Coordinates of C-alpha atoms in Angstrom, one line a residue:
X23 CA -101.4 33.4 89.4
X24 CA -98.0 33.4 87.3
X25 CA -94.8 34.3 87.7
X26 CA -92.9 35.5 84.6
X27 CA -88.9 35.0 85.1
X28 CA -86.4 38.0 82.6
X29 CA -82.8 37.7 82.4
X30 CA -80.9 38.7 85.4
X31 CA -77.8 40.5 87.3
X32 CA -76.3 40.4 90.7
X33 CA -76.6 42.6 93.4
X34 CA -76.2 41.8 97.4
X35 CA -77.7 39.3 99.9
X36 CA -81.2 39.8 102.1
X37 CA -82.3 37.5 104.6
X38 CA -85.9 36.2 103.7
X39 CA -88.7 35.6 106.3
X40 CA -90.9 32.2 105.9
X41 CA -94.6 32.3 105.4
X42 CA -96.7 33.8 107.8
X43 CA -99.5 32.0 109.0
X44 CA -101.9 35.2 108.9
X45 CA -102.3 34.8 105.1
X46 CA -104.9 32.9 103.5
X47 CA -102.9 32.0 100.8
X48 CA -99.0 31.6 100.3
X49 CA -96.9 31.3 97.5
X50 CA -93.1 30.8 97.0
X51 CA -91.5 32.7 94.2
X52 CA -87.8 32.4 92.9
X53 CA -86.6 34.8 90.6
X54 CA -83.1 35.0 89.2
X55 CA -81.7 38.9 89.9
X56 CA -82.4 41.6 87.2
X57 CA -85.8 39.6 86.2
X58 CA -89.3 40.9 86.6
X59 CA -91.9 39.2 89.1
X60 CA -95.2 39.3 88.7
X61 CA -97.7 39.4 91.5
X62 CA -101.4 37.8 90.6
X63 CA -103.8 39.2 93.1
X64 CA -107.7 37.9 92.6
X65 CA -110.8 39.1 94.9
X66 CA -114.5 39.8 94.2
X67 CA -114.5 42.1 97.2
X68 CA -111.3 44.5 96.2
X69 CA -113.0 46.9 94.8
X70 CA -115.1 47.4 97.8
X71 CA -111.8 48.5 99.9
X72 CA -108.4 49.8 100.3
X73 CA -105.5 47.7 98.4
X74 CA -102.0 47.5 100.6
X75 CA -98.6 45.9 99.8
X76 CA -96.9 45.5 102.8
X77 CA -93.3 44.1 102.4
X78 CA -91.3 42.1 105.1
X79 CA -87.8 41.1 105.2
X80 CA -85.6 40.7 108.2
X81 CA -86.9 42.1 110.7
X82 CA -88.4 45.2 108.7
X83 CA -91.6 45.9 108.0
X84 CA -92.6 48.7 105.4
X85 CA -95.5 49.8 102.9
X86 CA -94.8 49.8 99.6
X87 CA -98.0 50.8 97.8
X88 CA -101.7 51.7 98.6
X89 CA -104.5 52.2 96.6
X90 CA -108.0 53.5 96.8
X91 CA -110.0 51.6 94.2
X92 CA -113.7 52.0 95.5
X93 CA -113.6 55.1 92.9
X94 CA -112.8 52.8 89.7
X95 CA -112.0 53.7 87.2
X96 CA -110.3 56.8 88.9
X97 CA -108.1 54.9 91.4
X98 CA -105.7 56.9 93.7
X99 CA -102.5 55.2 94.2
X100 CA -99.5 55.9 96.4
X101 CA -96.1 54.7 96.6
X102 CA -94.6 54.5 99.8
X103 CA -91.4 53.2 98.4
X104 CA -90.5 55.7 95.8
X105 CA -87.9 52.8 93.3
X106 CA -91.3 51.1 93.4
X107 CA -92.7 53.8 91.2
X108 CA -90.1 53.5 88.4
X109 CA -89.6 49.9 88.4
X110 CA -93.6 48.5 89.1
X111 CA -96.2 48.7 87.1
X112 CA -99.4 47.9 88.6
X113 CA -103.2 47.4 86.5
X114 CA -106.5 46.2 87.3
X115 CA -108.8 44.2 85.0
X116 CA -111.6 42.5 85.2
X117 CA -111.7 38.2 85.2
X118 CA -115.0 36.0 85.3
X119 CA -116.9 35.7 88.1
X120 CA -117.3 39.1 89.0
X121 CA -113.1 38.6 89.8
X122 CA -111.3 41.6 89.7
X123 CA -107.6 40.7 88.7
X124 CA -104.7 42.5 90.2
X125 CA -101.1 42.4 88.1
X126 CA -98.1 43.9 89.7
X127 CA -95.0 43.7 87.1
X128 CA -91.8 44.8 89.3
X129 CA -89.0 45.4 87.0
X130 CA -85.4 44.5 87.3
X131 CA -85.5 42.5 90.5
X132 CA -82.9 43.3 93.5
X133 CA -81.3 41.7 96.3
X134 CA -83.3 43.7 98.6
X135 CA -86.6 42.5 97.1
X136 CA -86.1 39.6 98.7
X137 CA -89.0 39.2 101.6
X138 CA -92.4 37.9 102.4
X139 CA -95.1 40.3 100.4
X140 CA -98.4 40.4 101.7
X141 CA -101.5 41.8 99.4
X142 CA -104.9 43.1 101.9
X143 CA -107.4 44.4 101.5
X144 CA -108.3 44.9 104.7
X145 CA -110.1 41.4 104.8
X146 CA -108.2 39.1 102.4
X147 CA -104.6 38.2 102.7
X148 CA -102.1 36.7 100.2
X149 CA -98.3 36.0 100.7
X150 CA -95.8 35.5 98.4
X151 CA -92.3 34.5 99.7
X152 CA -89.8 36.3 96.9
X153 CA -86.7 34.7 96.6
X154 CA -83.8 36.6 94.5
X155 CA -81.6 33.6 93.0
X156 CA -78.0 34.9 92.5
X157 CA -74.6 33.5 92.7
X158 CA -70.7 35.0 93.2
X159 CA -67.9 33.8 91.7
X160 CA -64.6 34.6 94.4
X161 CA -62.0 35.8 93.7
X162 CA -63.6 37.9 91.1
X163 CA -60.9 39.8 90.2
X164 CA -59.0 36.8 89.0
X165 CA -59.7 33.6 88.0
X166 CA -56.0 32.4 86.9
X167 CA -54.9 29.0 85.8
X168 CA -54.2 26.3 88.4
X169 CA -55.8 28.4 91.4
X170 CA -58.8 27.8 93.4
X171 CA -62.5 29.4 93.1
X172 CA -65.2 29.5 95.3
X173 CA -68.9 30.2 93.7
X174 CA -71.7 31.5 96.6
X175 CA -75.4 31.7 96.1
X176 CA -78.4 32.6 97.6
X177 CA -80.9 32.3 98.6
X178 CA -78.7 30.1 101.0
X179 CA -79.4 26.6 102.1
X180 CA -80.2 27.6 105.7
X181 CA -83.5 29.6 104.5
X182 CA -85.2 26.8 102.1
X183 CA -86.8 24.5 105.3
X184 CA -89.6 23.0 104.7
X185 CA -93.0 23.1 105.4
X186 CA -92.3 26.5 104.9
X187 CA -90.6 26.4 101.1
X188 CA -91.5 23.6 98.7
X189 CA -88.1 23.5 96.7
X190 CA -84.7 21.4 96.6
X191 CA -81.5 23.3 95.6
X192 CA -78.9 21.4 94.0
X193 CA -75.5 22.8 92.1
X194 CA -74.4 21.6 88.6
X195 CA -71.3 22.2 86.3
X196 CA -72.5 22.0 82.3
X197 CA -75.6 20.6 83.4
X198 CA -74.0 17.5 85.6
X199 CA -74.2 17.5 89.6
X200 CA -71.3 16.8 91.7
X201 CA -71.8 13.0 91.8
X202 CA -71.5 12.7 87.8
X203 CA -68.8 15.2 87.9
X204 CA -65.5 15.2 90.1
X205 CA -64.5 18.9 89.0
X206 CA -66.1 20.2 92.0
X207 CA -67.4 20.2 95.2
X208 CA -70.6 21.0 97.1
X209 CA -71.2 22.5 100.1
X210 CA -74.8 24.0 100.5
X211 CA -74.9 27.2 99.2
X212 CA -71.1 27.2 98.0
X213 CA -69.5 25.4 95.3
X214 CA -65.6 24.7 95.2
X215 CA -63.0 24.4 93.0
X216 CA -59.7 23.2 94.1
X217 CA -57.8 23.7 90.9
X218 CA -58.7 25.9 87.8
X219 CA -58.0 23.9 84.6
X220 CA -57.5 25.5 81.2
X221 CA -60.5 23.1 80.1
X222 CA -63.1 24.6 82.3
X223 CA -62.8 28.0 80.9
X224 CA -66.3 29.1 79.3
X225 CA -68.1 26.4 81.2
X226 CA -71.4 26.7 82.8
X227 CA -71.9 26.6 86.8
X228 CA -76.2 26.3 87.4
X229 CA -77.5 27.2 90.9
X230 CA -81.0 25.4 90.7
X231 CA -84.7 25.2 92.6
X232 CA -86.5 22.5 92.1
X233 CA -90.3 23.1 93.3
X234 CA -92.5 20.2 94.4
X235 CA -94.9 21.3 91.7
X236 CA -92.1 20.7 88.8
X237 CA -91.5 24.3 88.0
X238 CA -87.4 25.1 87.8
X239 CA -85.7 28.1 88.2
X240 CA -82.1 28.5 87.7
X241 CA -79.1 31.2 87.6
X242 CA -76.1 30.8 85.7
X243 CA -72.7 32.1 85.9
X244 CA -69.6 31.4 83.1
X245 CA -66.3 30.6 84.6
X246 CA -63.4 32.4 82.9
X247 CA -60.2 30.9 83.4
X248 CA -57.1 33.3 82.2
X249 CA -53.7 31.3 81.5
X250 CA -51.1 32.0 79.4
X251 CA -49.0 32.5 77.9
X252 CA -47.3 28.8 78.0
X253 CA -43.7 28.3 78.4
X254 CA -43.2 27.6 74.8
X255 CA -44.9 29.5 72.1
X256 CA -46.0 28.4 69.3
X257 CA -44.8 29.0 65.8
X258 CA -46.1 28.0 62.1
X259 CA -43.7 26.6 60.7
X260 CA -42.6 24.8 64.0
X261 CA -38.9 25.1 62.9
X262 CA -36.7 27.5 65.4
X263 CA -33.2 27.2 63.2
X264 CA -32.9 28.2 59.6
X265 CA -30.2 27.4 57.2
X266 CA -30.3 29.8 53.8
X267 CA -28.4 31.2 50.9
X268 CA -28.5 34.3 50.1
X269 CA -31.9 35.0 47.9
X270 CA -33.7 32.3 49.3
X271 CA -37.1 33.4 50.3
X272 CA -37.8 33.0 54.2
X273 CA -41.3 32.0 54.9
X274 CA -43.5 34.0 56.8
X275 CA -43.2 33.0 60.4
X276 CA -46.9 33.4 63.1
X277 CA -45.8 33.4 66.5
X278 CA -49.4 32.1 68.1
X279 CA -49.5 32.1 72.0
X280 CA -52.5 30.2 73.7
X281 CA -53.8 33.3 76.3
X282 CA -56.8 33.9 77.4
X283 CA -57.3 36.8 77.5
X284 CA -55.5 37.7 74.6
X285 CA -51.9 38.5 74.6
X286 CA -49.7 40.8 73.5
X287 CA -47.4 39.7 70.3
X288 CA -44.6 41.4 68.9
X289 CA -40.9 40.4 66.9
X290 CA -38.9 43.8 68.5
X291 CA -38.5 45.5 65.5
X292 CA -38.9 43.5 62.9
X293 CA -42.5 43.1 63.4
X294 CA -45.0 44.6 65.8
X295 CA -47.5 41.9 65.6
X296 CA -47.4 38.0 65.6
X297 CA -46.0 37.4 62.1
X298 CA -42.7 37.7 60.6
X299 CA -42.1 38.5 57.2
X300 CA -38.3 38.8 55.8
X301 CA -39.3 37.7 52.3
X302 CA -35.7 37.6 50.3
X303 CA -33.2 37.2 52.4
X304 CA -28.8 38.3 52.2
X305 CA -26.4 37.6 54.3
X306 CA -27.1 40.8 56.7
X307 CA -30.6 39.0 57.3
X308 CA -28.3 36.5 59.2
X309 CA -29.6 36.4 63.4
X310 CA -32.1 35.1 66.1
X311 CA -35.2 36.7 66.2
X312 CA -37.4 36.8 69.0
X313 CA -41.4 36.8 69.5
X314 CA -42.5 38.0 72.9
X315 CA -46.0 37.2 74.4
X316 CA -46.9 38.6 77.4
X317 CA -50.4 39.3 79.0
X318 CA -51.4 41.7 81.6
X319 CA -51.4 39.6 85.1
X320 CA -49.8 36.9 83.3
X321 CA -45.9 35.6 82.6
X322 CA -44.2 37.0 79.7
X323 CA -42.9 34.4 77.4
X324 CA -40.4 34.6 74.3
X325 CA -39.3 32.4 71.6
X326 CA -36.3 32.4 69.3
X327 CA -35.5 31.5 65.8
X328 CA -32.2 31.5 63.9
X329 CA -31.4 32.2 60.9
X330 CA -28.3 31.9 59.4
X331 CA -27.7 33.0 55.5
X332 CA -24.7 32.0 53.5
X333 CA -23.0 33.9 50.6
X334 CA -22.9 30.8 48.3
X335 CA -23.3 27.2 48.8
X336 CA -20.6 25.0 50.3
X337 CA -18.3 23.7 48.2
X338 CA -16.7 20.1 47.8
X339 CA -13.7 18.9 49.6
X340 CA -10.1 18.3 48.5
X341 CA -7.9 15.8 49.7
X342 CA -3.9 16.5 49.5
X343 CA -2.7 13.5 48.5
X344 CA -6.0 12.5 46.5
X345 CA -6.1 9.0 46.8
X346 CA -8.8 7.5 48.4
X347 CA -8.2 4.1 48.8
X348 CA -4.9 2.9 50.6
X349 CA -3.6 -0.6 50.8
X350 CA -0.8 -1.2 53.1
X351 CA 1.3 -3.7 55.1
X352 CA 1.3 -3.4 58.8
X353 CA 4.2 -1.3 59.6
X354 CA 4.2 0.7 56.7
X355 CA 3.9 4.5 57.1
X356 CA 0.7 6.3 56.3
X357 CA 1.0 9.3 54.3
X358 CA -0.7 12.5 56.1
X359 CA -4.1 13.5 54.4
X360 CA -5.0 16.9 54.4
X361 CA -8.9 17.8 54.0
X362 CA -9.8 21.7 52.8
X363 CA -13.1 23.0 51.5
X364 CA -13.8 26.7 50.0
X365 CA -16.4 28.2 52.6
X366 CA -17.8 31.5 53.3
X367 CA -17.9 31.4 56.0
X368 CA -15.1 29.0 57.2
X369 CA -16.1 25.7 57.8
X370 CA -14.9 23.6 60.7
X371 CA -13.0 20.8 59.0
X372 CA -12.2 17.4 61.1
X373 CA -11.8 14.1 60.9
X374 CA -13.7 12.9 63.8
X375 CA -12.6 11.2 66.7
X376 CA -9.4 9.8 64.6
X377 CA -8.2 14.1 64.2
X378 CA -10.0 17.2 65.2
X379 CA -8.0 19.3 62.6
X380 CA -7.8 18.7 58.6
X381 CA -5.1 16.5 58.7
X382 CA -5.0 12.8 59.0
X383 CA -2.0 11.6 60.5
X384 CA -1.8 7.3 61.0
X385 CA 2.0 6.9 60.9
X386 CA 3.4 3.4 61.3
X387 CA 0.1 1.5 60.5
X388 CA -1.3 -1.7 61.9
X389 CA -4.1 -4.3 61.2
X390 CA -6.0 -2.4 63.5
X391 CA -6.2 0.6 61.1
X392 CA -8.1 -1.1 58.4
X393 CA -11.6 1.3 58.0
X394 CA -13.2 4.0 56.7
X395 CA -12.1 7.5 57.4
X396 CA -14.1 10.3 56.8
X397 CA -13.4 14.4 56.4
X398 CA -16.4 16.6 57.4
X399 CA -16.5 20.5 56.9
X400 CA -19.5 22.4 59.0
X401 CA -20.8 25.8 58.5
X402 CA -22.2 27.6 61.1
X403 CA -25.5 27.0 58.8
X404 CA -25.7 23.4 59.8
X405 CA -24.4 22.1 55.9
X406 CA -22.0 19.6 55.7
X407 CA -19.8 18.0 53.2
X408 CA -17.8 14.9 53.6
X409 CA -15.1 13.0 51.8
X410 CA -13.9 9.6 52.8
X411 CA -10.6 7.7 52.4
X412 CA -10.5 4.2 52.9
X413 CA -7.6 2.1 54.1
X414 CA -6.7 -1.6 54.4
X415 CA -3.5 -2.9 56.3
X416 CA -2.6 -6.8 55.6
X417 CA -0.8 -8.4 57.9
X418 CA 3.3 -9.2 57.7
X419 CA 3.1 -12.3 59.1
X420 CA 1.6 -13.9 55.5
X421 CA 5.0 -13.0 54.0
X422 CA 6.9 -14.8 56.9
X423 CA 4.4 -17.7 56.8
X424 CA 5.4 -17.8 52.7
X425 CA 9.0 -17.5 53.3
X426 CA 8.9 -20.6 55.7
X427 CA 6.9 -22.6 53.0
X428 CA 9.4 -21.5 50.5
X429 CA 12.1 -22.8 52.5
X430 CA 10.1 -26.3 52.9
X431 CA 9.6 -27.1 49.8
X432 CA 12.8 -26.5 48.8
X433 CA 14.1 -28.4 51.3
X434 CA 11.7 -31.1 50.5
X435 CA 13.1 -30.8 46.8
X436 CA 16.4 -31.3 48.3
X437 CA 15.7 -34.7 49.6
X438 CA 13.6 -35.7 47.1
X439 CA 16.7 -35.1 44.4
X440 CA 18.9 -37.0 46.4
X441 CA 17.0 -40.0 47.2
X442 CA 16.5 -39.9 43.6
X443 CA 19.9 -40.1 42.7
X444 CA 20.8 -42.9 45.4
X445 CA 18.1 -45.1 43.8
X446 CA 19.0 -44.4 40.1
X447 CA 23.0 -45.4 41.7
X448 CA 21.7 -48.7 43.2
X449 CA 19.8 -49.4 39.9
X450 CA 22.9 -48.8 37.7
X451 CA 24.7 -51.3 39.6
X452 CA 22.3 -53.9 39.7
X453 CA 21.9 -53.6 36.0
X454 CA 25.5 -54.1 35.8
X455 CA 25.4 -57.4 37.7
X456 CA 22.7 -58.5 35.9
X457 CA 24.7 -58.2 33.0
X458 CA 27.8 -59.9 34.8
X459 CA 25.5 -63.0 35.2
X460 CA 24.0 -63.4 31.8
X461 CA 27.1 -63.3 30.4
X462 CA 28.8 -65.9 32.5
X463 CA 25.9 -68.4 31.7
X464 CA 25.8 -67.7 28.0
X465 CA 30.0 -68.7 28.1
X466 CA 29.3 -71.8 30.5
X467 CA 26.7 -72.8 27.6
X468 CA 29.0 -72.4 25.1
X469 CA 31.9 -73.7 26.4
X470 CA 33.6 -70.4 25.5
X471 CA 37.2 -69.3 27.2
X472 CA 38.8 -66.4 27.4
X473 CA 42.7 -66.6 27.9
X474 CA 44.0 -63.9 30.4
X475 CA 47.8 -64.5 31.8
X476 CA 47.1 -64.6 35.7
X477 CA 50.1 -62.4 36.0
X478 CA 48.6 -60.2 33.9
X479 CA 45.9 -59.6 35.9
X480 CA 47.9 -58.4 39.1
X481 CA 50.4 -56.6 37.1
X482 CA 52.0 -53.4 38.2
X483 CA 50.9 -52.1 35.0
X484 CA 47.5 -53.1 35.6
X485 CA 44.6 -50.6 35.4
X486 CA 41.9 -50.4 37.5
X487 CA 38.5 -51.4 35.2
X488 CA 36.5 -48.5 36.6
X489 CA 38.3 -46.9 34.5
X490 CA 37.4 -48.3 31.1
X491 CA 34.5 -47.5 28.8
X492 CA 31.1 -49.2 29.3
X493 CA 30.9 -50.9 26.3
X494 CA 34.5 -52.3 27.2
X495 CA 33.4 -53.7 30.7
X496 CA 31.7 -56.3 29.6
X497 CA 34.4 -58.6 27.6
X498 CA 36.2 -57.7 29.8
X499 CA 34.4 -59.2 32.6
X500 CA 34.2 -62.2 31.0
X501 CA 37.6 -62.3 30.3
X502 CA 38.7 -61.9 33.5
X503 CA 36.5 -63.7 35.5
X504 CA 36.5 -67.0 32.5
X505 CA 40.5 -67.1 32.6
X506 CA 41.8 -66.4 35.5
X507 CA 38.7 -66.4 38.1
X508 CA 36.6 -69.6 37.6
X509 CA 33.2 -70.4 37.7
X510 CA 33.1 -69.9 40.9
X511 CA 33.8 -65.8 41.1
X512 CA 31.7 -63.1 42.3
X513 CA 30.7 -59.8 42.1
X514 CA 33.0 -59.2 45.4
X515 CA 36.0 -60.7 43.9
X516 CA 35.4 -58.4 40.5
X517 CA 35.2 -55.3 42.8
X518 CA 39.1 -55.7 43.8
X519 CA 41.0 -56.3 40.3
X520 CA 42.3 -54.5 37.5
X521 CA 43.0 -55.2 34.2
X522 CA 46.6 -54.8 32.4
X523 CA 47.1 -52.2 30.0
X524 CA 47.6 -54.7 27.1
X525 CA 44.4 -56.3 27.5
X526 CA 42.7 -53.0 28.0
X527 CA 43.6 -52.1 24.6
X528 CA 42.6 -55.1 23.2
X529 CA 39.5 -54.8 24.8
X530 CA 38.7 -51.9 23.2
X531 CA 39.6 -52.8 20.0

């Protein structure tokens, strides 16, 4: 006997009774929902008597079909359950043996299929225990992002008991059980997930039997998680501020929300579906445009990009005066700077944290003003142009610390000059004694007088010999000293004379 398993749908739950120890032979059949089943029925003796299918589920008990095959090939049938007639097809052949073979297809299997079927006739009795597989995803209206979904089957744990039926049910998620996976949980006949993950939407949840004999039958269901759309759409290109002059060519902007199911995409009334297109732009073109993604059930979700368009480009900066390097002395006064640019529209101009308008003001600089300094004009596009002055302040103090040196060295000079002139002094009258004395011992060699009258010498007339010529001096010297002095003068007694005017003239004659 066979069983041949079709695709399947859901339907509702039955309670199934176990085998029945009246039959002769038992069988346990699973079948997913919206399959066919086949029955195999095979006696020598049925068409000697009356063929019955008698269904059981619960605790009711009802015919389904009877036929009179004693008359083959004319058989009388009769269906006591009339969806039977449309959905079963029932034929007879003949098998070895002298077997009779009897195949009952029934179509399109339903929950309340589910039972114990027994096949008679009237001597012989076969069961087959049907089991409709199934399972039911909850909440099935929505399976959102983040939430948690509870999947039921059947036929439930409590009705597979053995020795009654030979099969194991065992839940898996893509093919991996709860102990290779932790994205679930098991509990008998109901799977659980805490937490709905974007990642598990489209994947597979099995519901499996596993018969002692190896034969596996299995329903599947497909998890459909909806999210979106995110907080932040996304855009290609990722930019969300433009900066343009007029003509520039915008580029074509896709708004692209992850949603599942899709969203809804529009730009207002620039552009009803996900991409923008502005192609050339002028200065009109200038304002934030916004995509919106909503989804029905879902958050709605907007982005905004800007986009600013200038007449012309920006223009370079003047500087009033239009120096740009300053070199000052601390304490010196700083010329105010002032910074303009030609913009459409107006820039904001500032020096930074040094001025917030266009004009540099320092006044009385200091050491501590030495730097860089830098004019900056904005557009609302963004663009910037800068223009930077540079200042150095040297320290006064060098010119103090040079004044001081100054006055050193000349004072240095100073000294210098008049020990010089004391030593070239005290040289000049050495030299003269040493003249004194080699004259005295050339006359003492050469037994040489001079003849000067004593009163002469101490005269009121007299002159003092300071007075006379250098080249006189010396005869005179010798005069004085030989005549009236002695051999035994000296300088000392030379320092207090004078010489008559008489012998001063012949002196110099």
């Amino acid at each position: 006997m066979s069983c041949i398993l079709l695709p399947f749908y859901f339907v509702g739950f039955a309670l199934v009774r176990g085998y029945s120890r009246e039959c002769d032979y038992n069988r346990t059949i699973f079948a997913p929902e919206g399959t066919t089943v086949t029955f195999l029925y095979n006696n020598t003796d049925i068409l000697k008597h009356r063929l019955s299918i008698i269904r059981t589920s619960g605790s009711t008990t009802g015919y389904l079909y009877s036929a009179n095959v004693a008359d083959a090939p004319k058989i009388r049938t009769y269906y006591y359950d009339v969806s039977w007639k449309y959905r079963s097809n029932i034929s007879f052949h003949s098998g070895s043996n002298d077997q009779f073979i009897l195949k009952i297809d029934l179509n399109n299997v339903r929950m309340e299929d589910n039972g114990t079927y027994l096949i008679s006739n009237g001597r012989d009795n076969d069961c087959y225990i049907l089991y409709v597989m199934r399972t039911r995803i909850q909440p099935s209206h929505s399976q959102e992002e983040n939430e948690p979904i509870y999947v039921f089957a059947h036929p439930q744990a409590s009705l597979i008991k053995r020795p009654l039926t030979n099969a194991t049910m065992v839940w898996l998620l893509d093919g991996k059980s709860d102990k290779e996976t932790a994205s679930f949980i098991e509990q008998g006949d109901l799977m659980w997930i805490p937490s709905l993950r974007k990642s598990l939407n489209e994947r597979n949840v099995t519901y499996r039997a596993i018969q002692d004999d190896g034969r596996i039958t299995e329903v599947n269901t497909t998890i459909t998680v909806k999210y979106g759309p995110s907080h932040s759409l996304m855009l290609v290109p990722r930019k969300t501020h433009y900066n343009l002059v007029s003509g520039d060519i915008m580029p074509n902007i896709t708004c692209t929300p992850e949603c599942n199911p899709p969203c809804k995409i529009s730009w207002g009334e620039h552009s009803k579906g996900k991409t923008l297109s502005l192609g050339s732009v002028k200065n009109k073109d200038s304002g934030e445009y916004t995509c919106t993604a909503s989804r029905i059930g879902g958050q709605t979700v907007q982005q905004t990009v800007s986009i600013f368009v200038a007449d012309r480009p920006l223009q370079s900066l003047k500087l009033s005066p239009r120096k740009t390097l300053y070199n000052l002395v601390s304490g010196d006064a700083m010329p105010d700077i002032t910074c303009t640019s030609e913009c459409n529209p107006p820039c904001t101009i500032s020096w930074g944290q040094d001025s917030k308008d266009n004009i540099l003001s320092l006044g009385a600089v200091t050491t501590e003003d030495t730097g860089e300094y830098t004019c900056t004009a904005r557009r609302l596009d963004g663009r910037t142009v800068e223009q930077t002055v540079n200042v150095f302040v040297s320290d006064n103090s060098y010119f103090a610390i040079a004044i001081i040196c100054l006055a050193t060295v000349q004072s240095l000079t100073i000294i210098a000059l008049g020990l010089c002139t004391f030593f070239i002094y005290k040289r000049k009258v050495l030299f003269c004694c040493q003249q004194l004395s080699e004259f005295v011992s050339k006359n003492k060699t050469d037994n040489t007088t001079v003849s000067i009258p004593q009163s002469n010498v101490q005269g009121s007339e007299n002159r003092v010999y300071e007075d006379l010529k250098h080249g006189t001096r010396n005869n005179v010297y010798g005069e004085v000293i030989l005549s009236t002095i002695g051999d035994d003068a000296t300088v000392s007694t030379y320092e207090n004379m004078s010489i008559p005017e008489r012998n001063k003239a012949v002196a110099e004659n």
